[in-house]
Short mmCIF file of C-alpha atoms and ligand atoms in Angstrom, two decimals:
data_model
loop_
_atom_site.label_atom_id
_atom_site.label_comp_id
_atom_site.label_asym_id
_atom_site.label_seq_id
_atom_site.Cartn_x
_atom_site.Cartn_y
_atom_site.Cartn_z
CA UNK A 1 7.89 19.53 54.84
CA UNK A 2 6.49 16.02 54.95
CA UNK A 3 3.88 14.63 52.57
CA UNK A 4 1.79 11.58 53.35
CA UNK A 5 -0.02 9.62 50.68
CA UNK A 6 -3.64 9.08 51.69
CA UNK A 7 -5.37 5.92 50.47
CA UNK A 8 -9.10 5.25 50.71
CA UNK A 9 -9.83 3.04 53.72
CA UNK A 10 -12.57 1.17 51.83
CA UNK A 11 -11.26 0.56 48.30
CA UNK A 12 -7.57 1.45 48.66
CA UNK A 13 -7.65 3.96 45.80
CA UNK A 14 -5.19 6.85 45.76
CA UNK A 15 -7.69 9.14 43.97
CA UNK A 16 -8.50 11.03 47.15
CA UNK A 17 -9.02 14.74 47.70
CA UNK A 18 -9.46 16.81 50.88
CA UNK A 19 -13.05 17.26 52.03
CA UNK A 20 -12.81 19.76 54.88
CA UNK A 21 -12.60 19.02 58.57
CA UNK A 22 -14.83 17.26 61.08
CA UNK A 23 -16.28 19.11 64.06
CA UNK A 24 -13.20 18.07 66.05
CA UNK A 25 -10.78 19.47 63.42
CA UNK A 26 -9.79 16.09 62.02
CA UNK A 27 -9.29 16.21 58.22
CA UNK A 28 -11.87 14.43 56.09
CA UNK A 29 -11.18 12.97 52.65
CA UNK A 30 -13.35 12.27 49.61
CA UNK A 31 -12.77 9.16 47.48
CA UNK A 32 -13.10 9.97 43.76
CA UNK A 33 -13.42 6.28 42.79
CA UNK A 34 -16.95 5.79 41.36
CA UNK A 35 -17.15 2.16 42.50
CA UNK A 36 -16.32 2.94 46.15
CA UNK A 37 -19.15 2.28 48.62
CA UNK A 38 -18.21 4.99 51.12
CA UNK A 39 -17.38 8.40 49.67
CA UNK A 40 -15.99 10.32 52.65
CA UNK A 41 -13.72 9.03 55.38
CA UNK A 42 -11.23 10.10 58.05
CA UNK A 43 -7.90 8.50 58.88
CA UNK A 44 -8.55 8.55 62.63
CA UNK A 45 -11.93 8.50 64.32
CA UNK A 46 -12.77 9.94 67.72
CA UNK A 47 -15.40 7.25 68.36
CA UNK A 48 -14.45 3.60 67.87
CA UNK A 49 -17.94 2.75 66.61
CA UNK A 50 -17.37 4.90 63.51
CA UNK A 51 -14.27 3.01 62.42
CA UNK A 52 -14.65 0.80 59.36
CA UNK A 53 -15.32 -2.86 60.15
CA UNK A 54 -16.84 -2.38 63.62
CA UNK A 55 -20.41 -3.06 62.46
CA UNK A 56 -19.32 -6.33 60.84
CA UNK A 57 -17.60 -7.31 64.09
CA UNK A 58 -20.82 -6.61 66.04
CA UNK A 59 -22.80 -8.89 63.74
CA UNK A 60 -20.14 -11.62 63.83
CA UNK A 61 -20.06 -11.55 67.63
CA UNK A 62 -23.88 -11.72 67.79
CA UNK A 63 -23.91 -14.73 65.47
CA UNK A 64 -21.28 -16.44 67.63
CA UNK A 65 -23.38 -16.00 70.76
CA UNK A 66 -21.93 -12.89 72.40
CA UNK A 67 -24.36 -10.71 74.30
CA UNK A 68 -24.81 -6.98 73.97
CA UNK A 69 -22.82 -6.14 77.12
CA UNK A 70 -20.06 -8.56 76.13
CA UNK A 71 -19.81 -7.05 72.64
CA UNK A 72 -19.71 -3.48 73.92
CA UNK A 73 -16.93 -4.26 76.41
CA UNK A 74 -14.78 -6.18 73.93
CA UNK A 75 -15.05 -3.57 71.17
CA UNK A 76 -14.98 -0.55 73.51
CA UNK A 77 -18.22 0.95 72.20
CA UNK A 78 -21.59 1.85 73.69
CA UNK A 79 -24.30 -0.75 74.38
CA UNK A 80 -26.73 1.55 72.58
CA UNK A 81 -24.58 1.41 69.45
CA UNK A 82 -24.59 -2.39 69.55
CA UNK A 83 -28.38 -2.51 69.91
CA UNK A 84 -28.93 0.03 67.12
CA UNK A 85 -26.62 -1.86 64.77
CA UNK A 86 -28.34 -5.17 65.43
CA UNK A 87 -31.79 -3.63 64.92
CA UNK A 88 -30.75 -2.11 61.58
CA UNK A 89 -29.30 -5.35 60.25
CA UNK A 90 -31.76 -7.24 58.04
CA UNK A 91 -32.00 -11.00 58.33
CA UNK A 92 -29.87 -12.75 55.72
CA UNK A 93 -30.88 -16.36 56.31
ZN1 ZN B 101 -12.76 4.52 48.03
#
């Protein structure tokens, strides 16, 4: 028997409990830390666009002048996902 300690991917807390399975039978976890921004997470994602930090990379690449097709090829995600993420992002400046 092998036990693995699961830490929250957002806040790093070890106060995590099981939260069922995704539709592809990957275990989901629930972070019990009240200050955590994201409550449920998985350790491995089927789609790269769902991984934490990808949306920030899309915005960084757009600010640095990368196009939609360039961003989707570099990150290995759909062009539609890039467009949707950029449309959702509010202007900060
Ligand atoms: Zn957390």
